Coordinates of C-alpha atoms (C1' of nucleotides) in Angstrom, one line a residue:
Chain F
M1 CA -20.8 -16.2 19.9
S2 CA -17.7 -18.3 20.4
R3 CA -17.6 -20.7 17.4
E4 CA -14.4 -22.3 16.5
V5 CA -12.8 -20.2 13.7
R6 CA -13.0 -22.0 10.4
V7 CA -11.8 -20.3 7.2
R8 CA -11.6 -21.7 3.7
F9 CA -9.5 -21.1 0.6
A10 CA -11.6 -22.0 -2.4
P11 CA -9.8 -22.0 -5.7
S12 CA -11.2 -23.4 -8.9
P13 CA -9.1 -26.0 -10.7
T14 CA -8.9 -24.1 -13.9
G15 CA -5.1 -23.9 -14.2
P16 CA -2.1 -22.9 -12.1
L17 CA -2.7 -21.0 -8.8
H18 CA -2.1 -17.3 -9.3
I19 CA 0.2 -15.7 -6.8
G20 CA -2.7 -13.5 -5.7
G21 CA -4.6 -16.6 -4.8
V22 CA -1.6 -17.8 -2.9
R23 CA -1.7 -14.6 -0.8
T24 CA -5.4 -15.2 -0.2
A25 CA -4.6 -18.7 1.0
L26 CA -1.8 -17.3 3.2
Y27 CA -4.0 -14.8 4.9
N28 CA -6.6 -17.5 5.5
Y29 CA -4.0 -19.7 6.9
L30 CA -2.5 -17.0 9.2
F31 CA -6.0 -16.0 10.5
A32 CA -6.9 -19.6 11.2
K33 CA -3.7 -20.4 13.1
K34 CA -3.7 -17.1 14.9
N35 CA -7.1 -17.9 16.3
Q36 CA -6.5 -21.6 16.9
G37 CA -8.9 -22.3 14.1
R38 CA -9.1 -24.6 11.0
F39 CA -7.8 -23.8 7.5
I40 CA -9.9 -25.5 4.9
L41 CA -9.3 -26.1 1.3
R42 CA -12.3 -26.5 -0.9
I43 CA -12.2 -27.1 -4.6
E44 CA -14.7 -25.1 -6.6
D45 CA -15.1 -27.2 -9.6
T46 CA -18.7 -26.4 -10.6
D47 CA -17.7 -25.3 -14.1
Q48 CA -17.1 -28.5 -15.9
A49 CA -16.1 -26.8 -19.1
R50 CA -13.2 -25.0 -17.5
Y51 CA -11.8 -28.0 -15.5
V52 CA -8.1 -28.5 -16.1
A53 CA -6.5 -31.8 -15.2
G54 CA -3.6 -31.5 -12.9
A55 CA -4.8 -28.2 -11.4
E56 CA -5.9 -29.8 -8.1
E57 CA -2.6 -31.5 -7.6
Y58 CA -0.9 -28.3 -8.5
I59 CA -2.8 -26.5 -5.7
R60 CA -1.9 -29.2 -3.3
E61 CA 1.8 -29.2 -4.1
S62 CA 2.0 -25.4 -4.0
L63 CA 0.4 -25.1 -0.6
D64 CA 2.6 -27.9 0.7
W65 CA 5.8 -26.3 -0.6
L66 CA 4.9 -23.1 1.1
G67 CA 4.1 -24.9 4.3
I68 CA 0.5 -23.7 4.5
T69 CA -1.1 -27.1 4.2
P70 CA -4.8 -27.1 4.9
D71 CA -6.2 -28.8 8.0
E72 CA -9.0 -30.2 5.9
S73 CA -9.0 -30.8 2.1
P74 CA -10.2 -33.3 -0.5
W75 CA -7.1 -35.3 0.4
N76 CA -7.3 -34.9 4.1
P77 CA -11.1 -34.6 4.7
G78 CA -12.6 -33.5 8.0
D79 CA -16.2 -34.4 8.8
V80 CA -17.9 -31.7 6.8
G81 CA -17.1 -33.0 3.4
P82 CA -17.2 -33.4 0.5
Y83 CA -14.4 -30.9 -0.1
R84 CA -15.0 -30.8 -3.8
Q85 CA -18.1 -29.1 -5.0
S86 CA -18.8 -31.4 -7.9
E87 CA -19.2 -34.2 -5.3
R88 CA -22.0 -32.3 -3.6
K89 CA -23.9 -31.8 -6.8
P90 CA -27.2 -33.5 -5.7
D91 CA -27.4 -31.3 -2.5
Y92 CA -27.4 -28.0 -4.3
M93 CA -30.6 -28.7 -6.2
Q94 CA -32.4 -29.4 -2.9
Y95 CA -31.3 -26.1 -1.5
A96 CA -32.3 -24.3 -4.7
L97 CA -35.7 -25.9 -4.7
D98 CA -36.1 -24.9 -1.1
L99 CA -35.6 -21.3 -2.2
V100 CA -38.1 -21.7 -5.0
K101 CA -40.6 -23.1 -2.5
K102 CA -40.0 -20.1 -0.2
G103 CA -40.6 -17.7 -3.1
H104 CA -37.0 -16.5 -3.2
A105 CA -36.1 -18.2 -6.5
Y106 CA -37.8 -19.3 -9.7
Y107 CA -37.4 -21.4 -12.8
A108 CA -36.4 -19.6 -16.0
F109 CA -36.6 -21.2 -19.4
D110 CA -35.1 -18.4 -21.5
T111 CA -32.7 -19.5 -24.2
A112 CA -29.4 -17.8 -24.7
E113 CA -30.8 -16.1 -27.8
E114 CA -33.8 -14.8 -25.9
L115 CA -31.5 -13.4 -23.2
D116 CA -29.4 -11.6 -25.9
A117 CA -32.5 -10.3 -27.5
M118 CA -33.7 -8.9 -24.1
R119 CA -30.3 -7.2 -23.6
E120 CA -30.4 -5.7 -27.0
R121 CA -33.9 -4.5 -26.6
L122 CA -33.0 -2.8 -23.3
T123 CA -29.9 -1.3 -24.7
A124 CA -31.9 0.1 -27.6
A125 CA -34.4 1.6 -25.2
R126 CA -31.4 3.3 -23.5
V127 CA -31.9 1.3 -20.3
V128 CA -28.6 2.0 -18.4
Q129 CA -28.1 -1.5 -17.2
P130 CA -29.7 -4.3 -19.2
Q131 CA -30.2 -7.1 -16.7
Y132 CA -32.5 -9.8 -15.6
N133 CA -34.2 -8.2 -12.7
S134 CA -37.4 -7.3 -10.9
I135 CA -38.6 -5.3 -14.0
T136 CA -37.4 -7.4 -16.9
R137 CA -38.3 -10.8 -15.4
T138 CA -41.9 -10.0 -16.0
Q139 CA -41.3 -10.1 -19.7
M140 CA -39.3 -13.3 -19.8
K141 CA -40.2 -17.0 -19.8
N142 CA -40.1 -18.1 -16.2
S143 CA -42.2 -19.6 -13.5
L144 CA -43.3 -16.1 -12.4
T145 CA -44.8 -15.3 -15.8
L146 CA -45.8 -18.7 -17.0
S147 CA -48.8 -20.6 -15.6
A148 CA -48.2 -23.4 -13.1
E149 CA -49.4 -26.0 -15.6
E150 CA -47.0 -24.7 -18.2
V151 CA -44.1 -24.7 -15.9
K152 CA -44.9 -28.2 -14.9
A153 CA -45.2 -29.3 -18.5
R154 CA -41.9 -27.7 -19.4
L155 CA -40.1 -29.3 -16.5
E156 CA -41.6 -32.7 -17.3
S157 CA -40.7 -32.5 -20.9
G158 CA -37.1 -32.1 -19.9
E159 CA -36.7 -28.6 -21.3
P160 CA -33.5 -27.0 -20.1
Y161 CA -34.0 -24.5 -17.3
V162 CA -32.1 -22.5 -14.7
I163 CA -33.1 -21.4 -11.3
R164 CA -32.7 -17.7 -10.6
V165 CA -32.7 -15.9 -7.4
K166 CA -35.6 -13.5 -7.0
I167 CA -34.0 -10.2 -5.9
P168 CA -36.4 -8.1 -3.9
R169 CA -37.4 -4.8 -5.6
K170 CA -36.7 -2.4 -2.8
E171 CA -34.3 -3.4 -0.1
E172 CA -31.2 -1.9 1.4
V173 CA -28.6 -4.6 1.7
R174 CA -25.9 -4.0 4.3
L175 CA -22.8 -5.9 5.1
N176 CA -20.0 -5.1 7.5
D177 CA -16.7 -5.9 5.8
L178 CA -13.9 -6.5 8.3
I179 CA -11.6 -4.5 6.1
R180 CA -13.8 -1.9 4.5
G181 CA -16.5 -1.3 7.1
W182 CA -20.1 -1.0 6.2
V183 CA -21.0 -1.4 2.6
M184 CA -24.5 -0.6 1.5
V185 CA -26.1 -1.6 -1.7
H186 CA -29.7 -1.2 -2.9
S187 CA -31.3 -4.4 -4.2
S188 CA -32.5 -2.6 -7.3
T189 CA -29.0 -2.5 -8.6
L190 CA -28.7 -6.3 -8.2
D191 CA -29.9 -8.8 -10.8
D192 CA -31.6 -12.1 -10.7
K193 CA -28.4 -14.2 -10.8
V194 CA -28.6 -17.8 -11.9
L195 CA -28.3 -20.2 -9.0
M196 CA -28.6 -23.5 -10.8
K197 CA -27.3 -23.9 -14.3
S198 CA -29.0 -25.9 -16.9
D199 CA -26.4 -28.7 -16.5
G200 CA -27.6 -29.2 -13.0
M201 CA -24.6 -27.6 -11.4
P202 CA -24.9 -24.7 -9.1
T203 CA -23.2 -21.4 -9.8
Y204 CA -20.5 -20.1 -7.5
H205 CA -23.1 -17.9 -5.8
L206 CA -25.3 -20.8 -4.6
A207 CA -22.5 -23.3 -4.0
N208 CA -20.3 -21.0 -1.9
I209 CA -23.2 -20.1 0.4
V210 CA -24.4 -23.7 0.8
D211 CA -20.9 -25.0 1.4
D212 CA -19.8 -22.3 3.7
H213 CA -22.9 -23.0 5.8
L214 CA -22.5 -26.8 5.7
M215 CA -18.8 -26.4 6.5
A216 CA -19.5 -24.0 9.4
I217 CA -17.2 -21.4 7.9
T218 CA -16.9 -18.4 10.3
H219 CA -14.9 -15.9 8.2
V220 CA -14.8 -15.5 4.4
I221 CA -11.5 -14.0 3.5
R222 CA -11.3 -13.6 -0.3
G223 CA -10.3 -11.2 -3.1
E224 CA -11.8 -7.8 -3.6
E225 CA -13.3 -9.0 -6.9
W226 CA -16.0 -10.7 -4.9
L227 CA -17.1 -7.5 -3.1
P228 CA -19.8 -6.6 -5.7
S229 CA -21.5 -9.9 -5.3
A230 CA -21.2 -10.0 -1.6
P231 CA -24.6 -8.3 -1.1
L232 CA -26.2 -11.1 -3.1
H233 CA -24.6 -13.6 -0.8
V234 CA -25.9 -11.8 2.3
L235 CA -29.4 -11.9 0.7
L236 CA -29.0 -15.7 0.2
Y237 CA -28.1 -16.3 3.8
K238 CA -31.2 -14.4 4.7
F239 CA -33.4 -16.3 2.3
F240 CA -32.1 -19.6 3.7
G241 CA -32.6 -18.4 7.2
W242 CA -29.0 -18.8 8.1
E243 CA -28.3 -15.2 9.2
E244 CA -27.4 -16.3 12.7
T245 CA -24.4 -18.2 11.4
M246 CA -23.5 -16.1 8.5
P247 CA -19.7 -15.8 8.2
E248 CA -18.0 -12.4 8.5
F249 CA -16.5 -11.0 5.3
A250 CA -13.1 -9.6 4.6
H251 CA -12.4 -8.6 1.1
L252 CA -8.7 -8.4 0.3
P253 CA -7.1 -5.6 -1.8
L254 CA -5.9 -6.8 -5.2
L255 CA -2.3 -7.5 -6.3
L256 CA -1.5 -5.0 -9.1
K257 CA 0.9 -4.8 -12.0
P258 CA 4.3 -3.5 -11.1
D259 CA 4.1 -0.9 -13.8
G260 CA 1.0 0.8 -15.2
N261 CA -2.4 0.0 -13.9
G262 CA -4.5 -3.1 -13.4
K263 CA -4.6 -6.5 -11.9
L264 CA -1.4 -8.5 -12.0
S265 CA -1.6 -11.1 -14.7
K266 CA 0.5 -14.0 -16.1
R267 CA 1.4 -11.7 -19.0
D268 CA 3.1 -9.3 -16.6
G269 CA 5.4 -12.0 -15.4
D270 CA 6.4 -13.0 -18.9
R271 CA 6.9 -9.4 -20.0
L272 CA 8.9 -8.3 -17.0
G273 CA 10.6 -11.6 -16.4
F274 CA 9.4 -12.8 -13.0
P275 CA 7.2 -15.6 -11.8
V276 CA 3.5 -15.1 -11.0
F277 CA 2.9 -18.7 -10.0
P278 CA 4.2 -20.6 -6.9
I279 CA 5.6 -23.5 -8.8
D280 CA 6.2 -24.5 -12.4
W281 CA 3.1 -25.2 -14.4
N282 CA 3.2 -27.2 -17.6
N283 CA 0.4 -26.3 -19.9
Q284 CA -0.5 -29.6 -21.6
S285 CA -2.4 -28.0 -24.4
T286 CA 0.2 -25.5 -25.5
G287 CA 3.3 -27.4 -24.2
E288 CA 4.4 -24.1 -22.5
T289 CA 5.8 -24.0 -19.0
A290 CA 4.9 -21.1 -16.8
I291 CA 7.8 -20.5 -14.4
G292 CA 7.2 -20.8 -10.7
F293 CA 8.8 -19.1 -7.7
R294 CA 10.1 -22.5 -6.4
E295 CA 12.0 -23.3 -9.6
Q296 CA 13.2 -19.8 -9.9
G297 CA 15.0 -20.3 -6.6
Y298 CA 12.9 -18.6 -4.1
L299 CA 12.7 -20.0 -0.6
P300 CA 9.2 -20.7 0.7
D301 CA 9.6 -18.6 3.8
A302 CA 10.9 -15.7 1.8
L303 CA 8.0 -15.8 -0.5
L304 CA 5.6 -16.0 2.4
N305 CA 7.2 -13.1 4.2
F306 CA 7.1 -11.0 1.0
L307 CA 3.5 -11.9 0.2
A308 CA 2.3 -11.3 3.7
F309 CA 3.6 -7.7 3.5
L310 CA 1.7 -7.0 0.3
G311 CA -1.4 -5.5 1.8
W312 CA -0.6 -6.2 5.5
N313 CA 1.8 -5.0 8.1
P314 CA 2.3 -5.5 11.8
G315 CA 2.1 -1.9 12.8
D316 CA 5.7 -1.6 13.9
E317 CA 8.8 -1.4 11.9
R318 CA 9.8 -5.1 11.7
E319 CA 9.8 -6.6 8.2
L320 CA 11.4 -10.0 8.7
F321 CA 9.0 -12.6 10.0
T322 CA 9.1 -16.3 10.0
K323 CA 5.8 -18.1 9.4
E324 CA 5.3 -18.6 13.1
E325 CA 5.9 -14.9 13.7
L326 CA 3.5 -14.0 11.0
V327 CA 0.9 -16.1 12.7
E328 CA 1.5 -14.4 16.0
A329 CA 1.4 -10.9 14.5
F330 CA -1.5 -11.3 12.0
T331 CA -4.8 -9.5 12.4
I332 CA -7.4 -8.7 9.8
E333 CA -7.6 -5.1 11.2
R334 CA -4.1 -4.4 9.9
I335 CA -4.9 -5.4 6.3
G336 CA -4.8 -2.3 4.0
K337 CA -7.6 -1.2 1.7
A338 CA -5.7 -0.2 -1.4
G339 CA -4.3 -2.5 -4.0
A340 CA -0.6 -3.3 -3.9
K341 CA 1.8 -3.3 -6.8
F342 CA 3.8 -6.4 -7.1
D343 CA 7.5 -5.4 -6.7
I344 CA 9.8 -8.3 -7.5
A345 CA 12.9 -6.3 -6.3
K346 CA 11.5 -6.6 -2.7
A347 CA 10.9 -10.3 -3.2
K348 CA 14.5 -10.7 -4.2
W349 CA 15.7 -8.8 -1.1
Y350 CA 13.7 -11.1 1.1
N351 CA 15.1 -14.1 -0.6
E352 CA 18.7 -12.8 -0.2
H353 CA 18.0 -12.4 3.5
Y354 CA 16.6 -15.9 4.0
L355 CA 19.3 -17.4 1.9
R356 CA 22.0 -15.8 4.2
N357 CA 20.2 -17.3 7.2
T358 CA 20.0 -20.8 5.7
P359 CA 22.5 -23.2 7.3
I360 CA 25.7 -23.8 5.2
E361 CA 25.1 -27.5 5.1
E362 CA 21.7 -27.1 3.7
L363 CA 22.9 -24.9 0.9
A364 CA 25.9 -27.2 0.3
K365 CA 23.4 -29.8 -0.8
F366 CA 22.0 -27.5 -3.4
V367 CA 25.5 -26.9 -4.7
Q368 CA 26.4 -30.6 -4.8
A369 CA 23.2 -31.3 -6.7
D370 CA 23.7 -28.4 -9.2
A371 CA 27.3 -29.4 -9.7
K372 CA 26.3 -33.0 -10.4
L373 CA 24.1 -31.8 -13.2
D374 CA 27.2 -30.3 -14.8
G375 CA 29.1 -33.5 -14.2
F376 CA 31.1 -32.6 -11.1
E377 CA 31.2 -34.6 -7.9
L378 CA 31.8 -32.2 -5.1
S379 CA 32.7 -33.3 -1.6
E380 CA 30.6 -32.0 1.3
E381 CA 33.5 -30.0 2.5
K382 CA 34.2 -28.4 -0.9
A383 CA 30.5 -27.6 -1.4
A384 CA 30.4 -26.0 2.0
A385 CA 33.4 -24.0 1.3
I386 CA 31.8 -22.8 -1.9
V387 CA 28.7 -21.8 0.0
R388 CA 30.7 -19.9 2.6
L389 CA 32.4 -18.0 -0.1
T390 CA 29.4 -17.1 -2.2
K391 CA 26.2 -17.0 -0.2
D392 CA 26.5 -13.3 0.7
R393 CA 26.8 -12.4 -2.9
V394 CA 23.8 -14.1 -4.6
T395 CA 20.1 -13.9 -4.7
F396 CA 19.2 -17.5 -5.4
S397 CA 20.6 -20.8 -4.3
A398 CA 21.1 -21.8 -7.9
E399 CA 23.7 -19.0 -8.3
L400 CA 25.9 -20.5 -5.7
W401 CA 27.2 -23.1 -8.1
K402 CA 27.0 -20.9 -11.2
E403 CA 29.1 -18.2 -9.6
S404 CA 31.7 -20.6 -8.3
Q405 CA 32.6 -22.8 -11.2
F406 CA 36.1 -21.2 -11.4
L407 CA 36.9 -23.2 -8.3
V408 CA 36.6 -26.4 -10.3
L409 CA 37.4 -25.1 -13.8
A410 CA 40.7 -23.3 -14.4
P411 CA 40.2 -20.2 -16.5
Q412 CA 40.9 -20.5 -20.2
K413 CA 40.1 -16.9 -20.9
F414 CA 40.8 -13.8 -19.0
D415 CA 38.7 -10.7 -18.6
E416 CA 40.2 -8.5 -21.3
Q417 CA 39.4 -5.2 -19.7
V418 CA 41.0 -6.1 -16.5
A419 CA 43.9 -7.6 -18.3
S420 CA 44.6 -4.5 -20.3
K421 CA 44.5 -2.3 -17.2
K422 CA 46.1 -4.5 -14.6
W423 CA 48.4 -7.0 -16.2
N424 CA 51.8 -5.4 -16.1
T425 CA 55.5 -6.3 -15.4
D426 CA 55.1 -5.7 -11.7
A427 CA 52.3 -8.2 -11.5
V428 CA 54.3 -10.8 -13.5
K429 CA 57.2 -10.3 -11.2
V430 CA 55.2 -10.9 -8.1
L431 CA 53.4 -13.9 -9.6
G432 CA 56.5 -15.5 -10.9
N433 CA 58.1 -15.2 -7.5
Y434 CA 54.9 -16.5 -5.8
A435 CA 54.6 -19.5 -8.0
E436 CA 58.1 -20.5 -7.1
R437 CA 57.4 -20.1 -3.4
L438 CA 54.3 -22.3 -3.8
D439 CA 56.4 -25.0 -5.4
V440 CA 58.6 -25.4 -2.4
F441 CA 56.2 -24.5 0.4
T442 CA 55.6 -27.4 2.7
G443 CA 53.5 -26.0 5.6
Q444 CA 49.8 -25.9 6.0
F445 CA 48.4 -23.9 3.0
D446 CA 45.5 -21.9 4.2
A447 CA 44.1 -18.4 3.5
E448 CA 46.5 -16.9 6.0
T449 CA 49.7 -18.5 4.8
A450 CA 48.6 -18.0 1.2
K451 CA 48.5 -14.3 2.0
T452 CA 51.7 -14.3 4.0
L453 CA 53.6 -16.0 1.1
L454 CA 52.1 -13.5 -1.4
G455 CA 53.2 -10.6 0.8
E456 CA 56.7 -12.0 0.9
S457 CA 56.8 -12.3 -2.9
A458 CA 55.7 -8.7 -3.3
E459 CA 58.4 -7.6 -0.9
A460 CA 61.0 -9.7 -2.6
V461 CA 60.5 -8.0 -6.0
E462 CA 59.8 -4.6 -4.4
V463 CA 56.2 -4.1 -5.5
K464 CA 53.3 -2.9 -3.5
L465 CA 50.9 -5.8 -3.1
G466 CA 47.8 -3.7 -3.3
K467 CA 48.8 -2.6 -6.8
V468 CA 48.9 -6.1 -8.3
M469 CA 46.1 -7.8 -6.4
Q470 CA 43.6 -7.6 -9.2
A471 CA 46.1 -9.1 -11.6
V472 CA 46.7 -11.9 -9.2
R473 CA 42.9 -12.5 -9.1
L474 CA 42.8 -12.3 -12.8
A475 CA 45.5 -14.9 -13.2
V476 CA 43.8 -17.4 -10.9
T477 CA 40.1 -16.9 -11.6
G478 CA 40.0 -15.2 -15.0
A479 CA 37.9 -12.4 -13.6
G480 CA 38.5 -9.0 -12.0
A481 CA 36.0 -9.5 -9.2
G482 CA 34.8 -12.2 -6.9
P483 CA 34.9 -13.6 -3.4
D484 CA 37.9 -13.4 -1.0
L485 CA 40.9 -14.4 -3.1
M486 CA 42.9 -16.0 -0.3
E487 CA 40.0 -18.2 0.7
I488 CA 39.9 -19.2 -3.0
F489 CA 43.6 -20.0 -2.9
A490 CA 43.1 -22.2 0.2
I491 CA 40.3 -24.1 -1.6
L492 CA 42.3 -24.5 -4.8
G493 CA 45.5 -25.7 -3.0
Q494 CA 49.0 -24.4 -3.7
E495 CA 49.7 -26.7 -6.6
E496 CA 46.6 -25.6 -8.6
V497 CA 47.3 -22.0 -7.8
A498 CA 50.8 -22.2 -9.1
K499 CA 49.6 -24.1 -12.2
R500 CA 47.0 -21.4 -12.9
I501 CA 49.5 -18.6 -12.4
R502 CA 51.9 -20.2 -14.9
F503 CA 49.1 -20.7 -17.4
A504 CA 48.2 -17.0 -17.1
M505 CA 51.8 -15.8 -17.5
E506 CA 52.1 -17.8 -20.7
N507 CA 48.8 -16.7 -22.1
L508 CA 48.6 -13.0 -21.1
E509 CA 50.7 -10.4 -22.8
V510 CA 52.1 -7.5 -20.9
T511 CA 50.9 -4.3 -22.5
S512 CA 52.2 -1.8 -20.1
Chain B
rG1 C1' -22.4 3.6 -18.9
rG2 C1' -24.1 1.6 -13.9
rU3 C1' -22.8 -0.3 -8.9
rC4 C1' -19.1 -0.9 -5.4
rC5 C1' -14.0 -0.1 -3.6
rG6 C1' -9.8 2.8 -3.3
rU7 C1' -5.8 7.3 -3.4
rU8 C1' 1.0 9.1 2.1
rC9 C1' 8.2 9.0 -1.2
rG10 C1' 9.4 5.3 -7.8
rU11 C1' 7.5 0.7 -4.9
rC12 C1' 5.6 -1.7 -0.1
rU13 C1' 3.8 1.0 3.9
rA14 C1' 3.6 3.6 9.4
rG15 C1' 1.0 7.7 11.3
rG16 C1' -3.0 10.7 12.4
rG17 C1' -6.4 17.5 14.0
rG18 C1' -0.6 20.9 15.9
rU19 C1' 5.1 15.6 13.8
rU20 C1' 11.8 17.7 11.4
rA21 C1' 5.4 13.0 8.1
rG22 C1' 8.7 7.4 10.4
rG23 C1' 10.5 2.5 8.3
rA24 C1' 11.8 -1.0 4.3
rC25 C1' 13.0 -2.0 -1.0
rG26 C1' 15.2 0.4 -4.9
rC27 C1' 18.6 4.6 -6.2
rA28 C1' 23.0 8.0 -5.0
rU29 C1' 27.3 9.2 -2.0
rC30 C1' 30.7 7.8 1.7
rC31 C1' 33.2 4.1 5.0
rC32 C1' 35.1 -0.9 5.4
rU33 C1' 38.1 -3.8 1.9
rU34 C1' 43.0 -7.0 -2.5
rU35 C1' 38.2 -6.6 -6.3
rC36 C1' 33.0 -7.4 -6.4
rA37 C1' 29.4 -8.3 -2.9
rC38 C1' 28.0 -8.3 2.3
rG39 C1' 27.8 -4.9 6.3
rG40 C1' 27.7 0.3 8.3
rA41 C1' 26.6 5.6 7.6
rU42 C1' 24.5 9.5 5.0
rG43 C1' 21.3 11.6 1.2
rA44 C1' 17.5 12.6 -2.6
rA45 C1' 12.3 11.2 -2.5
rA46 C1' 5.4 11.4 -0.6
rC47 C1' 0.2 13.2 2.2
rA48 C1' -4.1 13.6 -5.9
rC49 C1' -7.0 18.4 -6.3
rG50 C1' -10.9 21.9 -4.7
rG51 C1' -14.2 23.4 -1.0
rG52 C1' -16.1 23.0 4.1
rU53 C1' -15.6 22.2 9.6
rU54 C1' -11.7 24.1 12.9
rC55 C1' -7.5 28.7 16.1
rG56 C1' -5.2 24.9 13.1
rA57 C1' -6.1 19.8 8.4
rU58 C1' -2.1 15.4 5.3
rU59 C1' -5.5 13.5 9.2
rC60 C1' -12.8 14.7 9.8
rC61 C1' -16.9 15.9 6.0
rC62 C1' -18.5 16.9 0.8
rG63 C1' -17.3 17.2 -4.1
rU64 C1' -13.8 16.6 -8.3
rA65 C1' -10.0 14.0 -10.7
rC66 C1' -7.6 9.6 -11.2
rG67 C1' -7.2 4.3 -10.6
rG68 C1' -9.4 -0.5 -9.8
rA69 C1' -13.0 -4.5 -9.4
rC70 C1' -17.6 -6.2 -10.9
rU71 C1' -21.5 -5.9 -14.4
rA72 C1' -22.0 -14.6 -17.8
rC73 C1' -26.0 -20.6 -17.2
rC74 C1' -16.9 -18.3 -14.9
rA75 C1' -15.2 -18.5 -10.5

RNA sequence: GGUCCGUUCGUCUAGGGGUUAGGACGCAUCCCUUUCACGGAUGAAACACGGGUUCGAUUCCCGUACGGACUACCA
């Protein structure tokens, strides 16, 4: 069997894409590219009640931002469309009817109240698992218990109905999961799931089988939450007679809360202060914005690298992979079985690494843009200088500007702790001398000469330079810590440095 | 409750019948240094438990415990 590899990512447009979904998309993408296959996006919008406007566009933008754009999608269809399930609505009924004809499915007319009553009755009778199955269906209102005439009459009268799958009473269902190996389930534990809802839409179970078949999907890579219903899906392939082309399954381990137990949720992000969505999402009904990795300052490649390693590893000790390298190294065999806790500290580490490897000019643009928001026009050179000074010290690109404002704004206040410890007569002597030197210096003022001059000042007043460096820093930047001071001087220029020193000498009191 | 899935440092994980159980993040210490950070070095830190198989089990098998997913006319 040498079919072209075709995988799909099939989210429902019910809100922002969860980061776990993003990882599923990533694994699908990586698998497709590794095998020269196609990565397909299918929108599963069969639940009309839960449809959220804007969710589709959100999915599209998120995948584009991450650089895992689908080869086929509603916006870039291939020739196996439609790529939105709602648009295939008329087809599903035909397939469901085909199953009814073959005796693998049946009409059911039970109302919600009748269903509830059945469950209550079963619970009261201490039946361990109240469900619509091979036993209980004999007591319900469906085309298995009703006469053909009555079924016909009900259908013709327009009475609402669903179509349920008829699960065989005794059958061992086996499926070979690419990650977990053979999984065996007895059909007696399965229930007669609804295939067609009374609104004429299919349920996920029917739609995903029909679509995967029509779209020639070869591998279904999805979250572990689907594992329990996978046996039903296998049965459906069999009922349709599509066993030959049934895709292979790979059920991914879940993304877990960083602390405690359970699946990672939006709440965890809010509670612990990190994003769980790829990009910002504005909830139109509540007016709240859910923060995204993009807006938080994460680089797409860093996020991808981080996500790839949550549940997968290449088998050697490398951890830093570009998207292309991930594609090259990726195999389903190396996906782990156990759920992975979401550790934002590692994500930050990845981001720091990628930030450091981003070209200066690129980051300079961020700085220019951020500065502009604060009302400062920065030249390219100045922005680049800021980046050079700061990029090894920050986690996100937004901090580049935030951490460097002292280069544009002279300090009005000075760190009191540092002042009380380091501001002394020695420091004032050196600084006074230095300011005078700066006034008359006519050469090229760069980091090196700035330092030489400072050294000369220290020598002139007989003070060890090392003892007053922090005071010098305090005078010029207002803080006790920061990037290389002499580089800062070079950027500021001798005039500004002298001015700041004098301001500090006037405003700081010598306490020791 | 039932079905299914899982369990190696705090976290992500490698490994696999005999290993000093390896790496990364985080943490600590030291070095570098005008500070902070970067970088470098070092360190603390793990095979859930009980049986069995075996000369030997963290590794294989069976239980137990714990955790998770699912159990809708939602996906």
